[in-house]
Every structure is written in C-alpha cells, then in structure tokens.
Amino acid sequence: MFGKRQTFGGNTPGAGVAPRPQPSAPASGSLTVPARTEAVPKPVVDAAVNRLRNEDIVDVRSADAIARDKEYFQTKSAIFNALIDSIDLSQLATMEQEAAREEIRDIVAEIIALKSIVMSISEQEDLLEDICNDVLGYGPLEPLLARDDIADIMVNGSQKCYIEVGGKVKLTNVRFRDDSHLMNVCQRIVSQVGRRVDESSPICDARLPDGSRVNVIAPPLAIDGAALTIRKFKKDKLTLQQLVKYGSISSEGAEVLRILGRVRANVLISGGTGSGKTTLLNCLTAFIDRDERVITCEDSAELQLQQPHVVRLETRPPNLEGEGEITMRDLVKNCLRMRPERIIVGEVRGPEAFDLLQAMNTGHDGSMGTLHANSPREALSRLESMITMGGYSLPSRTIREMITSSIDVVVQAARLRDGSRRITHISEVLGMEGETIVMQDIFLYDILGEDQSGNLTGRHHSTGITKPQFAERARYFNEEANLVEALERSNIEQQTLLKS
Ligand SMILES: Nc1ncnc2c1ncn2[C@@H]1O[C@H](COP(=O)(O)OP(=O)(O)OP(=O)(O)O)[C@@H](O)[C@H]1O
Ligand SMILES: [Mg+2]
C-alpha cells in the first residue's frame, strides 16, 4: 500500500544467539543480612533525604570530614557487630518492619549504654537509622533510592557514589563501611530476583521491587571494589509534552513524532547510553490506538504502555548451570505467533534485529525499537552488522534492502555535554541507490552556542521537506494536513530566523 514494503522469504537461517553474561541461580549462599521484607518507613527515609539534599552532596571532602567519617564508621561498626552478635537476624527477617525497627532500637540503645559511647540524641537517631537501613533496607543507598529526581546511581567501590540529577553527574558523600558492606547490599539486591553475585559469578543484572534496573560487577572483574549501577525507575514517565517543555524537541517536532506513532510508521530510536531512548519510545507508544494489540519485548520491563491490549514480555538470563536462557530473539520470534499488531522491542542489540525487520515487513507496521548508535546512519549500519554477526549468510545488499523496506524513520536522541537531552534528528529512510541506503533528514537540532551558565543553546527546525515519504502513510490515517502544517510552520520559523 505504501509502495515501499516488500516481503522477504520466511526462511530464517539459523543464527547464533548472543550470550547474556549474567548468570542466575535460585537464591543461595548465606547472606549476613536477612532478606528485605518491606520498604523502610517513609519518615525515616524523608529525614535522610532531607539531610542528603541539604548537606550531603559535596564534591571534595575536607580532611576533617574524612576523619569524622572514619570515627563514625568505627563506632557504627562496633555497634553493628555487637548487634549482629546479640540478635537472630533470620527471626528479625520474619518480623513486621516497624516491630523489627523497635527491636533494633532497643538493642542499639542498650549497646550504646553498655559500651559507654557518648552520643547526642540526634546522633543516636542518625546511627539507628543507618543501622536499620543496613539491616532492613539497602544501607546507605536508601536515601538515594527514595528520591525521584535521580536518574542513575553509580557506586564505584565502597567509597565513591555518583548520582545523575538533572542531566549532571555529581559525587555524593554516600559511602559504605567497607567492601564487604557494599557486597552485602549488592547481594541483598540480587538475591531478591533469585540471583547471586560473588567471585565465581561476578556479573549480575537484577531489578529492584520498584522496577529500577540494576547491574552489579564484582571483584576480581571490578578492580577497585564492586561497581553497582542503578537506572532509577521513574514512576511518572516523561510525556512528549514534557519533552517539549524541557526543550528536548520543539512543538512542531513533537507533532511529527505524534504522527509517526499514530500512523503506524516503523520507527527506530537511536542514541547513546542514557540519552533518553526508552523514554522517547514510551512517549511514542502513547499514540498507539487503544484497540491495537501490542506486544513489548524487553530485557527489563521499563515501558509503561497505557493501552489496555498489551502483552509484556521479558527476557531471562541463564541460570548458574548456564541453562534456561530466553533471549530477545526467542521473544521476538514468539511474538509473531501471538497475533501482534505492533511489536515493540526495548533494545535491539543482537540477531533479533533480523526478526524485528521481518515483522515490520510482514504486516506488523508500527513496530518500534531502540538501539545504541550515534547517528541515524550509524544506526542502520549497526542494524546491518547485528544481522551479519547473527550468522545470517545474506549478502550485504540483501540486508540493506531489507532495512530500507522495513524501517521508515530513525529518531536520534542525544545527551549533550551540558547534560541536556535532545532529539537531534528525525530522518527517514528513502531506499537504495546502488549499494547505499539513502536517507533524508526531516527535522534537525542545531547547536548555536553556549549561554553564560554553560548551557548549550540551539534550535530545532524542519529541513524544508514538507512532504516526506511517510506523508503517504499520514494521508491514509488522515494526518497528512497536520504533518505538512507542522513541517511548514517549523520551516517558516527557521527561514525567518535565518533572515534576521
Ligand atoms: N528529554 C529528557 N529530558 C530530561 N530527562 C530525560 C529525557 N529523556 C530521558 N530522561 C531521563 O534520563 C534518564 C535516562 O533515560 P532513558 O532510560 O530513556 O535512557 P536510555 O537511552 O534508554 O538509556 P539506556 O541506554 O541505559 O537504556 C531517565 O531518568 C529519564 O527520565
Ligand atoms: Mg533504555
């Protein structure tokens, strides 16, 4: 119907399945802390959050602060060890959160008295809170986890913890007592999804109960102590309107994206790590009709589709014996037997690229996926190499033809050096010229300079193409007039600005 589709033979050559490194196993191994039962009470977390907001974020520590920290950790260690000796942690794990806190509070007060430790009431409260976080929660990470404005938490060994707030990476003074304290917290996180992290299986992916994505890599692979990375799950995902408000895209650009989502264009979202690909994909899915059957495939369920008719699938890493792995490719292939109208792949990074293109080509218009690449053109060549590396012995021209006949548009997201996230390209795939894929930019972001506070200034604009190839699609969905109007408006603005 749209003149571009062509079907590729259904025979799928056998492909090597990309190995997922993280092993999984039923919960095993003895932990020094009991499994977390429920979240630490809100007032405690709030107090800790306030402290952290007000005073804890620092860039450099004075010698004084280091000495104070050392003393504090020593006291805490002494009390903590005495506490561990005097309570039955497994019993504590079965108690209600509040009762467990009360129990810990009583014993800690007793220990402080017995050891004749001099402490003010507020110091004692802080210490108690810290110890409760260690025993019942995620230790020093608890206040960071409670904040919704943090995008990422990055722990590099026990003494350094960075966070990303408002696009900027900052060092916090959150610290772990020592490497084993950090490993305990990592262990506690991964044990919740039935996995284990130690020297013999040092890489592990997991998820927090709130949906945050976690990766742990432990020594000896991580040379300076375990590295823990958490992509915080935003309860309220950003909408396209918010992206406009933040300047990630202009309102005309957002209109083009809305139309792409609505008219069932096959869209690839490309970008670097943390550039906002998943967020953008989530925004685009908002314009899918409520009566369409959508199947999502993800490594870690991050998308939040609002439609009623959605089936969510998640991959599974192999267990410790190396068995039971379900790859993205398995999911995408299975999708095709589930009568999908659209297939959404959270991240394309292996041979599933082939199956996704097949799906896009065989009546599942409006399928979408994200991949890591620095430009729309690079996104297509990455797609090609994923298919080649997947073991398909297809000539590169065939793969390229397959790409051009499947993908309609590539949307590029980027995190700029000032920390802001922008949609830098909306480019459409036109077809082949000889051996080369021809693309054309519809919408671009130009960086113009830098303001006094070091933030980049720039402008989104249409490239003057008011009738892209997918306008035909837009006409079919009665959106052509809107598309042309948005592109023309943006182009007129750009011309006026250029003249002035
Ligand atoms: N346009 C934006 N403006 C401000 N913050 C944004 C924007 N887009 C995304 N974010 C925030 O940036 C963080 C990373 O976004 P997201 O998970 O979408 O990135 P990603 O490219 O999918 O990352 P990864 O490569 O790790 O999967 C999230 O906390 C998200 O809320
Ligand atoms: Mg993502």
Coordinates of C-alpha atoms in Angstrom, one line a residue, residues 1-498:
M1 CA 0.0 0.0 0.0
F2 CA 2.8 2.4 0.8
G3 CA 4.9 1.4 -2.2
K4 CA 7.9 0.5 0.0
R5 CA 7.1 -2.7 1.6
Q6 CA 8.3 -6.0 0.1
T7 CA 8.1 -9.3 1.8
F8 CA 11.2 -11.4 2.5
G9 CA 11.1 -15.1 2.3
G10 CA 10.1 -16.6 5.6
N11 CA 13.1 -18.9 5.8
T12 CA 15.2 -17.8 8.7
P13 CA 18.7 -19.2 8.6
G14 CA 19.9 -20.5 11.9
A15 CA 21.6 -17.8 14.0
G16 CA 24.0 -17.8 16.8
V17 CA 22.2 -16.5 19.9
A18 CA 24.1 -13.7 21.6
P19 CA 25.2 -14.9 25.0
R20 CA 23.9 -12.9 28.0
P21 CA 26.7 -12.8 30.5
Q22 CA 24.8 -12.6 33.8
P23 CA 24.2 -16.0 35.4
S24 CA 21.2 -16.6 37.5
A25 CA 20.5 -19.2 40.2
P26 CA 18.0 -19.9 42.8
A27 CA 18.7 -17.9 45.9
S28 CA 21.6 -19.5 47.6
G29 CA 24.6 -18.6 49.5
S30 CA 24.4 -17.4 53.1
L31 CA 23.9 -13.7 53.5
T32 CA 24.9 -11.8 56.5
V33 CA 21.7 -9.8 56.4
P34 CA 18.2 -11.1 56.2
A35 CA 16.1 -10.6 53.1
R36 CA 14.3 -7.3 53.0
T37 CA 10.7 -7.6 54.0
E38 CA 9.3 -4.2 53.0
A39 CA 10.4 -0.7 52.5
V40 CA 11.9 1.4 55.3
P41 CA 9.3 3.7 56.8
K42 CA 8.7 6.9 54.9
P43 CA 9.5 9.4 57.7
V44 CA 13.0 7.8 58.2
V45 CA 13.7 7.9 54.5
D46 CA 12.3 11.5 54.3
A47 CA 14.6 12.6 57.1
A48 CA 17.6 11.0 55.4
V49 CA 16.6 12.5 52.1
N50 CA 16.5 16.0 53.6
R51 CA 19.8 15.5 55.2
L52 CA 21.3 14.4 51.9
R53 CA 19.7 17.2 50.0
N54 CA 20.8 19.9 52.3
E55 CA 24.3 18.9 53.2
D56 CA 25.4 15.6 51.8
I57 CA 26.2 16.4 48.2
V58 CA 29.8 17.6 48.2
D59 CA 32.5 17.4 45.6
V60 CA 35.6 17.3 47.7
R61 CA 35.9 16.3 51.3
S62 CA 38.0 18.1 53.8
A63 CA 40.5 16.2 56.0
D64 CA 38.2 16.9 58.9
A65 CA 35.2 15.3 57.2
I66 CA 37.3 12.3 56.4
A67 CA 38.4 11.9 60.0
R68 CA 34.8 12.3 61.2
D69 CA 33.6 9.7 58.7
K70 CA 36.2 7.3 59.9
E71 CA 35.3 7.8 63.5
Y72 CA 31.6 7.4 62.7
F73 CA 32.1 4.2 60.7
Q74 CA 34.3 2.8 63.6
T75 CA 31.6 3.5 66.1
K76 CA 28.9 2.2 63.8
S77 CA 30.9 -0.9 63.1
A78 CA 31.4 -1.7 66.8
I79 CA 27.7 -1.2 67.5
F80 CA 26.7 -3.1 64.3
N81 CA 28.9 -6.1 65.2
A82 CA 27.6 -6.2 68.8
L83 CA 24.0 -6.0 67.4
I84 CA 24.7 -8.9 65.0
D85 CA 26.0 -11.0 67.9
S86 CA 23.0 -10.3 70.0
I87 CA 20.1 -10.8 67.7
D88 CA 18.8 -13.5 65.5
L89 CA 18.8 -12.0 62.0
S90 CA 16.7 -14.7 60.5
Q91 CA 14.0 -14.2 63.1
L92 CA 14.2 -10.4 62.5
A93 CA 13.5 -11.0 58.8
T94 CA 10.2 -12.6 59.6
M95 CA 9.0 -9.6 61.7
E96 CA 7.0 -6.6 60.6
Q97 CA 9.1 -3.7 59.6
E98 CA 8.1 -1.5 62.5
A99 CA 8.5 -4.3 65.1
A100 CA 11.9 -5.0 63.7
R101 CA 12.9 -1.4 64.0
E102 CA 11.7 -1.3 67.5
E103 CA 13.7 -4.4 68.4
I104 CA 16.9 -2.9 66.8
R105 CA 16.3 0.4 68.5
D106 CA 16.1 -1.2 71.9
I107 CA 19.2 -3.3 71.4
V108 CA 21.2 -0.4 70.0
A109 CA 20.3 1.8 72.9
E110 CA 21.4 -1.0 75.3
I111 CA 24.7 -1.4 73.4
I112 CA 25.4 2.3 73.5
A113 CA 24.8 2.3 77.2
L114 CA 26.9 -0.8 77.8
K115 CA 29.8 0.4 75.8
S116 CA 29.6 3.9 77.4
I117 CA 29.6 5.6 74.0
V118 CA 29.0 9.3 74.2
M119 CA 26.4 10.5 71.7
S120 CA 23.8 13.1 71.4
I121 CA 20.1 12.1 70.9
S122 CA 20.2 13.2 67.2
E123 CA 23.5 11.4 66.6
Q124 CA 21.9 8.3 68.1
E125 CA 18.9 8.7 65.8
D126 CA 21.1 9.0 62.8
L127 CA 23.0 6.0 63.7
L128 CA 19.9 4.0 64.4
E129 CA 18.5 5.0 61.0
D130 CA 21.8 3.9 59.3
I131 CA 21.8 0.6 61.0
C132 CA 18.1 -0.1 60.2
N133 CA 18.8 0.8 56.6
D134 CA 21.7 -1.7 56.7
V135 CA 19.8 -4.5 58.3
L136 CA 16.3 -3.9 56.7
G137 CA 17.0 -2.0 53.5
Y138 CA 19.7 -1.1 51.0
G139 CA 22.0 0.5 53.5
P140 CA 23.4 3.9 52.5
L141 CA 21.6 3.8 49.2
E142 CA 18.2 4.1 50.8
P143 CA 18.0 7.9 50.8
L144 CA 19.1 8.0 47.1
L145 CA 16.6 5.4 46.2
A146 CA 13.8 7.4 47.8
R147 CA 14.5 10.4 45.5
D148 CA 12.6 10.5 42.3
D149 CA 14.8 13.2 40.7
I150 CA 17.8 10.9 40.4
A151 CA 18.2 9.2 37.0
D152 CA 21.1 7.0 37.8
I153 CA 23.0 5.8 40.9
M154 CA 26.6 4.7 40.2
V155 CA 28.6 3.1 43.0
N156 CA 32.3 2.7 42.2
G157 CA 33.7 0.7 45.1
S158 CA 32.7 1.3 48.7
Q159 CA 34.0 4.9 48.9
K160 CA 32.5 6.6 45.9
C161 CA 29.0 7.0 44.8
Y162 CA 27.8 9.2 42.0
I163 CA 24.3 10.2 41.0
E164 CA 22.9 11.8 37.9
V165 CA 20.5 14.6 38.7
G166 CA 19.1 17.0 36.0
G167 CA 21.5 15.5 33.4
K168 CA 24.6 16.2 35.5
V169 CA 26.7 13.6 37.3
K170 CA 27.6 14.5 40.9
L171 CA 29.6 12.9 43.5
T172 CA 27.7 12.3 46.8
N173 CA 29.2 11.6 50.1
V174 CA 27.3 8.3 50.4
R175 CA 29.8 5.7 51.5
F176 CA 29.8 2.1 52.5
R177 CA 31.7 0.9 55.6
D178 CA 34.0 -1.3 53.5
D179 CA 33.9 -3.5 50.5
S180 CA 32.1 -6.3 52.3
H181 CA 29.3 -3.9 53.3
L182 CA 28.9 -2.9 49.7
M183 CA 28.9 -6.5 48.6
N184 CA 26.2 -7.3 51.2
V185 CA 24.0 -4.6 49.8
C186 CA 24.6 -5.9 46.2
Q187 CA 23.9 -9.4 47.4
R188 CA 20.7 -8.3 49.0
I189 CA 19.5 -6.6 45.8
V190 CA 20.3 -9.5 43.5
S191 CA 19.0 -12.2 45.9
Q192 CA 15.6 -10.7 45.6
V193 CA 15.4 -11.9 41.9
G194 CA 16.9 -15.2 42.8
R195 CA 20.5 -14.5 41.8
R196 CA 23.8 -14.4 43.4
V197 CA 26.9 -12.3 42.9
D198 CA 30.3 -13.4 44.1
E199 CA 33.8 -14.2 42.8
S200 CA 32.6 -17.1 40.8
S201 CA 29.7 -15.3 39.2
P202 CA 30.7 -11.6 39.3
I203 CA 28.3 -10.1 36.8
C204 CA 24.7 -9.9 37.6
D205 CA 21.6 -7.9 36.3
A206 CA 18.7 -7.5 38.6
R207 CA 15.7 -5.3 39.3
L208 CA 14.6 -3.5 42.5
P209 CA 11.0 -4.1 43.6
D210 CA 10.1 -0.6 42.2
G211 CA 11.3 -1.6 38.7
S212 CA 14.7 0.1 38.8
R213 CA 17.3 -1.6 36.6
V214 CA 20.4 -2.8 38.4
N215 CA 23.8 -4.1 37.3
V216 CA 26.5 -5.4 39.6
I217 CA 30.0 -6.3 38.6
A218 CA 32.1 -7.6 41.5
P219 CA 35.8 -8.1 42.1
P220 CA 38.0 -9.6 40.6
L221 CA 36.5 -8.2 37.4
A222 CA 35.9 -4.8 39.0
I223 CA 39.4 -4.0 40.2
D224 CA 38.6 -1.3 42.8
G225 CA 35.7 -3.0 44.5
A226 CA 32.2 -3.8 43.3
A227 CA 30.6 -1.5 40.8
L228 CA 26.8 -1.1 41.2
T229 CA 24.8 0.8 38.7
I230 CA 21.1 1.6 39.1
R231 CA 18.9 3.2 36.5
K232 CA 16.1 4.6 38.7
F233 CA 12.6 3.7 37.5
K234 CA 10.6 6.9 37.1
K235 CA 7.1 6.3 38.3
D236 CA 5.8 9.1 36.2
K237 CA 7.4 8.6 32.8
L238 CA 8.0 11.8 30.8
T239 CA 5.4 12.6 28.2
L240 CA 6.0 14.2 24.8
Q241 CA 4.6 17.4 26.2
Q242 CA 7.2 17.4 28.9
L243 CA 9.9 16.8 26.4
V244 CA 8.7 19.9 24.6
K245 CA 8.7 21.8 27.9
Y246 CA 12.3 20.7 28.6
G247 CA 13.4 21.8 25.1
S248 CA 14.2 18.2 24.0
I249 CA 12.1 18.8 20.9
S250 CA 10.1 21.7 19.5
S251 CA 6.3 21.5 19.5
E252 CA 6.4 21.0 15.7
G253 CA 8.9 18.2 16.1
A254 CA 6.7 16.7 18.7
E255 CA 3.8 16.8 16.3
V256 CA 5.8 14.9 13.7
L257 CA 6.6 12.3 16.4
R258 CA 3.0 12.1 17.4
I259 CA 2.0 11.5 13.8
L260 CA 4.7 8.8 13.4
G261 CA 3.3 6.9 16.4
R262 CA -0.2 7.3 15.2
V263 CA 0.2 6.4 11.5
R264 CA 2.0 3.1 12.3
A265 CA 5.4 4.1 10.9
N266 CA 8.2 1.6 11.7
V267 CA 10.5 3.6 13.9
L268 CA 14.0 3.0 15.2
I269 CA 15.1 5.1 18.1
S270 CA 18.8 5.6 18.2
G271 CA 21.1 7.2 20.8
G272 CA 23.9 6.7 23.2
T273 CA 23.7 5.3 26.8
G274 CA 21.2 7.2 28.9
S275 CA 20.3 9.6 26.0
G276 CA 16.6 9.0 26.6
K277 CA 15.8 6.3 24.0
T278 CA 13.5 4.3 26.3
T279 CA 11.8 7.5 27.4
L280 CA 11.2 8.5 23.8
L281 CA 9.9 5.1 22.8
N282 CA 7.5 5.2 25.7
C283 CA 6.3 8.7 24.5
L284 CA 5.7 7.4 21.0
T285 CA 3.7 4.4 22.3
A286 CA 1.2 6.9 23.8
F287 CA -0.2 7.5 20.3
I288 CA -1.0 3.9 19.6
D289 CA -4.7 3.3 19.2
R290 CA -6.4 1.7 22.2
D291 CA -7.7 -1.2 20.1
E292 CA -4.4 -2.3 18.7
R293 CA -2.8 -5.5 20.1
V294 CA 0.7 -4.5 21.2
I295 CA 3.5 -6.9 22.4
T296 CA 6.5 -5.5 24.1
C297 CA 9.8 -7.4 24.5
E298 CA 12.4 -6.0 26.9
D299 CA 15.4 -7.1 28.9
S300 CA 14.0 -5.3 31.9
A301 CA 10.4 -4.1 31.7
E302 CA 10.7 -0.3 31.6
L303 CA 8.0 0.7 29.2
Q304 CA 4.6 1.8 30.6
L305 CA 2.1 1.5 27.8
Q306 CA -1.3 3.0 28.6
Q307 CA -3.3 0.9 26.2
P308 CA -5.5 -1.9 27.5
H309 CA -4.4 -4.6 24.9
V310 CA -0.8 -5.0 25.7
V311 CA 1.3 -8.2 26.4
R312 CA 4.6 -7.5 28.1
L313 CA 7.4 -10.0 27.7
E314 CA 10.8 -10.0 29.4
T315 CA 14.0 -12.0 28.6
R316 CA 15.6 -14.3 31.1
P317 CA 19.3 -14.8 31.6
P318 CA 20.7 -18.4 32.0
N319 CA 21.0 -19.8 35.5
L320 CA 24.2 -20.8 37.1
E321 CA 24.4 -24.0 35.2
G322 CA 24.1 -22.0 32.0
E323 CA 20.5 -23.2 31.3
G324 CA 17.1 -21.7 30.8
E325 CA 18.1 -18.6 28.9
I326 CA 15.4 -16.9 26.9
T327 CA 16.9 -14.4 24.6
M328 CA 15.4 -11.3 22.9
R329 CA 15.4 -13.2 19.7
D330 CA 13.3 -16.0 21.3
L331 CA 10.8 -13.4 22.4
V332 CA 10.5 -11.6 19.1
K333 CA 10.1 -14.9 17.3
N334 CA 7.5 -16.0 19.7
C335 CA 5.7 -12.7 19.3
L336 CA 5.0 -13.5 15.7
R337 CA 2.8 -16.4 16.8
M338 CA 0.9 -14.2 19.2
R339 CA -1.1 -12.2 16.6
P340 CA 0.6 -8.9 17.3
E341 CA -0.4 -5.8 15.5
R342 CA 2.7 -4.0 16.7
I343 CA 5.9 -5.3 18.2
I344 CA 7.9 -3.0 20.5
V345 CA 11.5 -4.1 21.2
G346 CA 13.0 -2.3 24.2
E347 CA 16.5 -2.6 22.9
V348 CA 17.7 -4.3 19.7
R349 CA 21.3 -5.5 20.2
G350 CA 21.7 -8.9 18.6
P351 CA 20.2 -11.2 16.0
E352 CA 16.7 -10.3 17.0
A353 CA 17.2 -7.4 14.6
F354 CA 16.5 -9.8 11.8
D355 CA 13.2 -11.0 13.3
L356 CA 12.1 -7.4 14.0
L357 CA 12.8 -6.3 10.4
Q358 CA 10.9 -9.4 9.2
A359 CA 8.0 -8.5 11.5
M360 CA 8.0 -4.9 10.2
N361 CA 7.9 -6.2 6.7
T362 CA 5.2 -8.7 7.1
G363 CA 2.2 -6.7 8.3
H364 CA 3.2 -5.5 11.7
D365 CA 3.5 -1.9 10.7
G366 CA 4.1 0.5 13.5
S367 CA 6.7 -1.7 15.2
M368 CA 9.4 0.1 17.1
G369 CA 12.7 -0.5 18.8
T370 CA 15.7 1.3 20.2
L371 CA 19.4 0.8 19.6
H372 CA 22.7 2.3 20.6
A373 CA 24.2 4.4 17.9
N374 CA 25.5 8.0 17.5
S375 CA 23.7 8.9 14.3
P376 CA 20.8 7.7 12.2
R377 CA 23.1 6.4 9.5
E378 CA 25.2 4.6 12.1
A379 CA 22.0 3.1 13.5
L380 CA 21.3 1.4 10.2
S381 CA 24.8 0.1 9.8
R382 CA 24.7 -1.3 13.3
L383 CA 21.5 -3.0 12.4
E384 CA 23.3 -4.5 9.4
S385 CA 26.2 -5.7 11.5
M386 CA 23.9 -7.2 14.1
I387 CA 22.3 -9.3 11.3
T388 CA 25.6 -10.3 9.8
M389 CA 27.0 -11.2 13.2
G390 CA 23.9 -13.2 14.0
G391 CA 25.2 -15.8 11.5
Y392 CA 22.9 -15.0 8.6
S393 CA 24.8 -15.6 5.4
L394 CA 22.9 -13.0 3.4
P395 CA 24.7 -10.7 1.0
S396 CA 25.0 -7.2 2.4
R397 CA 22.9 -5.7 -0.3
T398 CA 20.0 -8.0 0.6
I399 CA 20.3 -7.0 4.3
R400 CA 20.3 -3.3 3.3
E401 CA 17.3 -3.8 1.1
M402 CA 15.6 -5.5 3.9
I403 CA 16.4 -2.5 6.2
T404 CA 15.2 0.1 3.7
S405 CA 12.0 -1.8 3.1
S406 CA 11.3 -2.1 6.8
I407 CA 12.4 1.0 8.6
D408 CA 10.5 4.2 7.9
V409 CA 12.1 6.6 10.2
V410 CA 15.1 6.8 12.6
V411 CA 14.8 9.2 15.5
Q412 CA 18.1 10.2 17.1
A413 CA 18.3 11.1 20.8
A414 CA 21.4 12.5 22.4
R415 CA 22.6 13.6 25.8
L416 CA 24.6 16.8 25.1
R417 CA 27.7 17.9 27.0
D418 CA 25.7 20.2 29.3
G419 CA 23.6 17.2 30.4
S420 CA 20.5 18.2 28.5
R421 CA 18.8 15.6 26.4
R422 CA 17.7 16.5 22.8
I423 CA 16.2 14.8 19.9
T424 CA 18.7 15.7 17.3
H425 CA 17.4 14.0 14.1
I426 CA 14.2 12.7 12.6
S427 CA 15.4 11.1 9.5
E428 CA 13.6 9.0 7.0
V429 CA 14.9 6.0 5.0
L430 CA 14.1 6.5 1.4
G431 CA 15.5 3.5 -0.4
M432 CA 18.7 2.2 -2.1
E433 CA 20.9 3.9 -4.6
G434 CA 23.3 1.2 -5.9
E435 CA 24.7 -0.3 -2.7
T436 CA 24.0 2.6 -0.5
I437 CA 21.0 3.3 1.7
V438 CA 19.5 6.8 1.0
M439 CA 18.2 8.8 4.0
Q440 CA 16.8 12.2 4.3
D441 CA 16.7 14.4 7.4
I442 CA 13.2 15.8 8.1
F443 CA 13.9 17.5 11.4
L444 CA 17.2 18.6 12.9
Y445 CA 18.6 20.2 16.0
D446 CA 21.4 22.8 15.5
I447 CA 23.6 23.8 18.4
L448 CA 24.1 27.5 18.2
G449 CA 26.3 28.3 21.2
E450 CA 26.5 28.4 24.9
D451 CA 24.9 30.7 27.4
Q452 CA 26.5 32.3 30.5
S453 CA 25.8 29.4 32.7
G454 CA 27.4 26.9 30.3
N455 CA 24.2 25.5 28.9
L456 CA 24.1 24.9 25.2
T457 CA 21.7 26.9 23.1
G458 CA 20.2 25.5 19.9
R459 CA 17.2 25.3 17.7
H460 CA 15.0 22.6 16.3
H461 CA 13.9 23.1 12.7
S462 CA 12.5 21.2 9.8
T463 CA 14.8 20.9 6.8
G464 CA 12.3 22.3 4.4
I465 CA 11.0 18.9 3.3
T466 CA 7.3 19.3 3.8
K467 CA 6.2 16.1 2.0
P468 CA 8.3 13.3 3.3
Q469 CA 7.8 9.8 2.0
F470 CA 5.7 8.8 5.0
A471 CA 3.3 11.6 4.2
E472 CA 1.5 8.9 2.1
R473 CA 1.0 6.9 5.3
A474 CA -0.1 10.1 7.1
R475 CA -2.8 10.6 4.4
Y476 CA -4.1 7.1 4.9
F477 CA -4.6 8.0 8.6
N478 CA -5.9 11.4 7.8
E479 CA -2.9 13.1 9.4
E480 CA -1.3 14.5 6.2
A481 CA -2.5 18.0 6.7
N482 CA -1.2 18.1 10.3
L483 CA 2.1 16.7 9.2
V484 CA 2.6 19.3 6.3
E485 CA 1.4 22.1 8.6
A486 CA 3.9 21.2 11.4
L487 CA 6.8 20.9 8.9
E488 CA 5.9 24.1 7.1
R489 CA 5.5 26.1 10.3
S490 CA 8.9 25.0 11.6
N491 CA 10.5 25.8 8.2
I492 CA 9.0 29.3 8.1
E493 CA 10.3 30.0 11.6
Q494 CA 13.7 28.8 10.6
Q495 CA 13.7 30.9 7.4
T496 CA 12.6 34.0 9.4
L497 CA 15.3 33.4 12.0
L498 CA 18.0 32.9 9.3

